[in-house]
Tab-separated table of C-alpha atoms in Angstrom:
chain	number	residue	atom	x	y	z
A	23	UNK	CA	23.118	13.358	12.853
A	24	UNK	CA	22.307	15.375	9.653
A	25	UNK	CA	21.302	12.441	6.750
A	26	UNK	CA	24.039	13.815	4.532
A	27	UNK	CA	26.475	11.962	7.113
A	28	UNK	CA	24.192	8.576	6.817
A	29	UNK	CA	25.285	8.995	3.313
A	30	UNK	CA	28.320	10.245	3.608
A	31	UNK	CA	29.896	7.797	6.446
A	32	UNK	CA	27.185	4.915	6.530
A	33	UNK	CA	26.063	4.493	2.596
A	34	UNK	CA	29.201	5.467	1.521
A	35	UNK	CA	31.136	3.277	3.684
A	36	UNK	CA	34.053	1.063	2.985
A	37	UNK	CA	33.096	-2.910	3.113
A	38	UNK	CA	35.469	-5.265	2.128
A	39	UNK	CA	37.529	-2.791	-0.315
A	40	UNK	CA	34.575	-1.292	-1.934
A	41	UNK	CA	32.105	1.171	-2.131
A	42	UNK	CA	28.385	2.462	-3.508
A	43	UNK	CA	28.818	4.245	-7.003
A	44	UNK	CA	26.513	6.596	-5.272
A	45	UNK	CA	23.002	7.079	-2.712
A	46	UNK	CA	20.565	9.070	-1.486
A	47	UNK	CA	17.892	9.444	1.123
A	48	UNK	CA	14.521	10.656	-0.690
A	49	UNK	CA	11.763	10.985	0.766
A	50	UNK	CA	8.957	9.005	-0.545
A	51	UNK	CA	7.538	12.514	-2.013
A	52	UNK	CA	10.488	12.281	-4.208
A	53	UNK	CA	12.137	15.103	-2.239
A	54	UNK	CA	16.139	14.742	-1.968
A	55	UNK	CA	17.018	14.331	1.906
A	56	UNK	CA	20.678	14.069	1.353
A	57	UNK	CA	22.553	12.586	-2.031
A	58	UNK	CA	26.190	11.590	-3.066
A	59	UNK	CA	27.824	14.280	-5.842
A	60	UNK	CA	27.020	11.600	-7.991
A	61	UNK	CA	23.682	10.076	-7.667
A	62	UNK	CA	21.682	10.432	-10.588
A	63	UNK	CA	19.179	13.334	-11.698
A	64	UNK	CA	15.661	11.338	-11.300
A	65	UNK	CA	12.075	11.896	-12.524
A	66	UNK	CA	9.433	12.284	-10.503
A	67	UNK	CA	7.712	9.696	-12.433
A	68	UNK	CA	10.552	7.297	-11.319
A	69	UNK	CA	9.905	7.680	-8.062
A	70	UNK	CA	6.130	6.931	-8.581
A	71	UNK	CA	7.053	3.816	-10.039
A	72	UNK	CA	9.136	2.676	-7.286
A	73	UNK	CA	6.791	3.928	-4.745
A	74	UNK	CA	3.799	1.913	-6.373
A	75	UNK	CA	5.867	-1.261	-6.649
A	76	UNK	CA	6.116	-0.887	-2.913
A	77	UNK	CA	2.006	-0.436	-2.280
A	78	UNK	CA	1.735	-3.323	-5.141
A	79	UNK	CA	4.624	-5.747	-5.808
A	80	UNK	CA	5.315	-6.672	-8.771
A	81	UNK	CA	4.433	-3.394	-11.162
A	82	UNK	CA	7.989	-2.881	-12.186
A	83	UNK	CA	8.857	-6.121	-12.915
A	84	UNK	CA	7.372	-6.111	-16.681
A	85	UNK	CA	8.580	-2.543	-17.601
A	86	UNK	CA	11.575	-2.283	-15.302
A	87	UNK	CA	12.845	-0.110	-12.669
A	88	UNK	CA	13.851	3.287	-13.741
A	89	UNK	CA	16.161	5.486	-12.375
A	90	UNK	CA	18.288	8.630	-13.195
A	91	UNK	CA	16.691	6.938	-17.025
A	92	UNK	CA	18.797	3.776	-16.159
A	93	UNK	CA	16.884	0.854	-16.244
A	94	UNK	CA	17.077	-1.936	-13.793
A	95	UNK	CA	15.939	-5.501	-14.137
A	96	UNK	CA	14.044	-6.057	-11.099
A	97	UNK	CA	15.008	-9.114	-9.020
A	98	UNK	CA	14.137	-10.985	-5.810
A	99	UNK	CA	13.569	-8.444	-3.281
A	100	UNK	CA	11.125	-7.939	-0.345
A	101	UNK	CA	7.614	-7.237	-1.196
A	102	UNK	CA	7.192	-3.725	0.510
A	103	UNK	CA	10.087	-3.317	2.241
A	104	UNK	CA	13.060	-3.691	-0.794
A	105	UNK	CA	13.350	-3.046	-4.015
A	106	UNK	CA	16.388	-4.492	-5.760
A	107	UNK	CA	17.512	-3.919	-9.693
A	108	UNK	CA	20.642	-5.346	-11.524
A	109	UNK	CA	21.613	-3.952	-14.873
A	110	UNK	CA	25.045	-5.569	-16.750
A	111	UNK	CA	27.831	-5.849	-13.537
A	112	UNK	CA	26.145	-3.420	-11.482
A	113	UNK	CA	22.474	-2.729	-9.553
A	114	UNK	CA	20.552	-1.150	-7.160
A	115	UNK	CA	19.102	-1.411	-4.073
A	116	UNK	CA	15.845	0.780	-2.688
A	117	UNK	CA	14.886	0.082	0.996
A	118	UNK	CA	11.847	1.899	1.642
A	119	UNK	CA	11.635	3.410	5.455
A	120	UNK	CA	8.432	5.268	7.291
A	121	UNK	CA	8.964	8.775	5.534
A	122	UNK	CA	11.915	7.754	2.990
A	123	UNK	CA	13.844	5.255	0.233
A	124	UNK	CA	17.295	4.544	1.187
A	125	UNK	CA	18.747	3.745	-2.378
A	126	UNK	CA	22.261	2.358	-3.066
A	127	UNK	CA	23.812	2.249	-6.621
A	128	UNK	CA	27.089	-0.443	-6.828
A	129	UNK	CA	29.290	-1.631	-9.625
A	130	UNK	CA	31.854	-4.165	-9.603
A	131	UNK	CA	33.852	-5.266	-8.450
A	132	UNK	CA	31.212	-4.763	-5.582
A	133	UNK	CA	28.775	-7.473	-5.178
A	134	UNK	CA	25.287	-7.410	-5.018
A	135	UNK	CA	25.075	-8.825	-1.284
A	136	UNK	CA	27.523	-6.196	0.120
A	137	UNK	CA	25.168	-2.981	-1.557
A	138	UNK	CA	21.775	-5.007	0.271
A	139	UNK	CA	23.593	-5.093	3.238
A	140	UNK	CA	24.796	-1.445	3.207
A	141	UNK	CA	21.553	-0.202	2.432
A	142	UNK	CA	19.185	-2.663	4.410
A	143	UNK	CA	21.315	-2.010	7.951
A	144	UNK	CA	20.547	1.157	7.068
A	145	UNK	CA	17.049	1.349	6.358
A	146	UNK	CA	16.217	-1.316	9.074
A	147	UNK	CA	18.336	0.770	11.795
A	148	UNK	CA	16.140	4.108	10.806
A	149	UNK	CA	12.889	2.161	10.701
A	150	UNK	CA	13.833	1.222	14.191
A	151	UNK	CA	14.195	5.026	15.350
A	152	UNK	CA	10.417	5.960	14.264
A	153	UNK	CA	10.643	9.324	12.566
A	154	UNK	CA	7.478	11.282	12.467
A	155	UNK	CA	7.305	14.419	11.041
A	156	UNK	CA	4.154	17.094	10.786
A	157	UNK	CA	4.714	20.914	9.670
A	158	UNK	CA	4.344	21.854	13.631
A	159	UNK	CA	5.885	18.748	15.162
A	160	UNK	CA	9.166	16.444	15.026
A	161	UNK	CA	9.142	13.373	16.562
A	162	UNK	CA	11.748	11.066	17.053
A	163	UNK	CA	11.540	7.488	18.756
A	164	UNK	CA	13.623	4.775	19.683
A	165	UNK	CA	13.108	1.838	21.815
A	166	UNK	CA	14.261	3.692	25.398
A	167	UNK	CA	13.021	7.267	24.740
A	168	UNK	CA	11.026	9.625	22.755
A	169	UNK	CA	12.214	13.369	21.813
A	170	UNK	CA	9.238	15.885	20.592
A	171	UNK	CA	9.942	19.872	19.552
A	172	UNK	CA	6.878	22.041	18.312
A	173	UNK	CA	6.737	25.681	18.248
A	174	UNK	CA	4.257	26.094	21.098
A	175	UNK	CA	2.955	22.855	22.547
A	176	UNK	CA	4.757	19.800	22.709
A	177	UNK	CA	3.739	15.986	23.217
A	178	UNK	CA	5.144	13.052	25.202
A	179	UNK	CA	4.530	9.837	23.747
A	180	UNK	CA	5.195	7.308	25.841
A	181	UNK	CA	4.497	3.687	24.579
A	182	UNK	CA	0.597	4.931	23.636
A	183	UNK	CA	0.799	8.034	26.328
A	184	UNK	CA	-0.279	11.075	24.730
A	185	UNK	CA	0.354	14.326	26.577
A	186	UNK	CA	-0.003	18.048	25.409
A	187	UNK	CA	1.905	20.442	27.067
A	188	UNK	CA	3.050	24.106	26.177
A	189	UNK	CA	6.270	25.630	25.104
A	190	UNK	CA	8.573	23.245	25.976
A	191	UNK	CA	10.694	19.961	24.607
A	192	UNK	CA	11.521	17.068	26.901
A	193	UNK	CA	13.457	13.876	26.775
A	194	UNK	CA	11.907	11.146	28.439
């Protein structure tokens, strides 16, 4: 699945009559992975910030989370794992992930809880897959099997199995 369809149909999905304003996959580099039409134009400083406030909780609290130059009142969220703003009848939600930030804007009449939960599923279902990346090898993981491609060797990783073979991809 390409991650402009987990924005498309799982960000961007209908819950109870509503929908995100807009959201993205980034990757915590600050490159875009896949973004609605809509989601704002960000700075890479904004993307420091958040990224930061996940090493150290707390940093945006005082200034604010920026993003797109909209700035979020940080709330309650979940120190290293979510980030989540509210500004007037709207907010945001940042998950963070191994290699990314699942963010989800809202505005009424959707409610905070249903833009966590949109995002969160999200990020929590791709933190369960395991996605390793490295400029000659893709790795992805789940709980029953493990899927490598290089260009000339590839590796089986099973549980903390490493094997290097040539040439080749395998599903295990």
């Amino acid at each position: 699945m390409s991650w402009q369809t987990y924005v498309d149909e799982h960000l961007l999905c209908e819950i109870e009559g509503n929908h995100l304003t807009s959201a993205a996959i980034i990757g915590q580099d600050g490159t875009v992975w896949a973004q609605s039409a809509n989601f704002p134009q960000f700075k890479p400083e904004e993307i420091t910030g958040i990224m930061n406030d996940f090493a150290e909780p707390g940093t945006l609290a005082p200034t604010g989370l920026y993003l797109g130059g909209t700035k979020y009142m940080v709330i309650q969220g979940e120190p290293g794992a979510v980030i989540r703003g509210k500004k007037g009848p709207g907010g945001i939600t940042i998950k963070k992930t191994n290699q990314a930030l699942i963010i989800g804007i809202y505005d009424e009449p959707m409610t905070p809880g249903q833009c966590n939960m949109i995002v969160e599923r999200l990020g929590d279902y791709l933190v369960e897959q395991v996605y390793y990346c490295h400029p000659y090898i893709v790795v992805a993981v789940n709980k029953s099997s493990c899927v490598l491609f290089t260009e000339e060797k590839f590796v089986i990783i099973n549980c903390s199995i490493i094997v290097f073979l040539c040439s080749m991809f395998l599903v295990i």
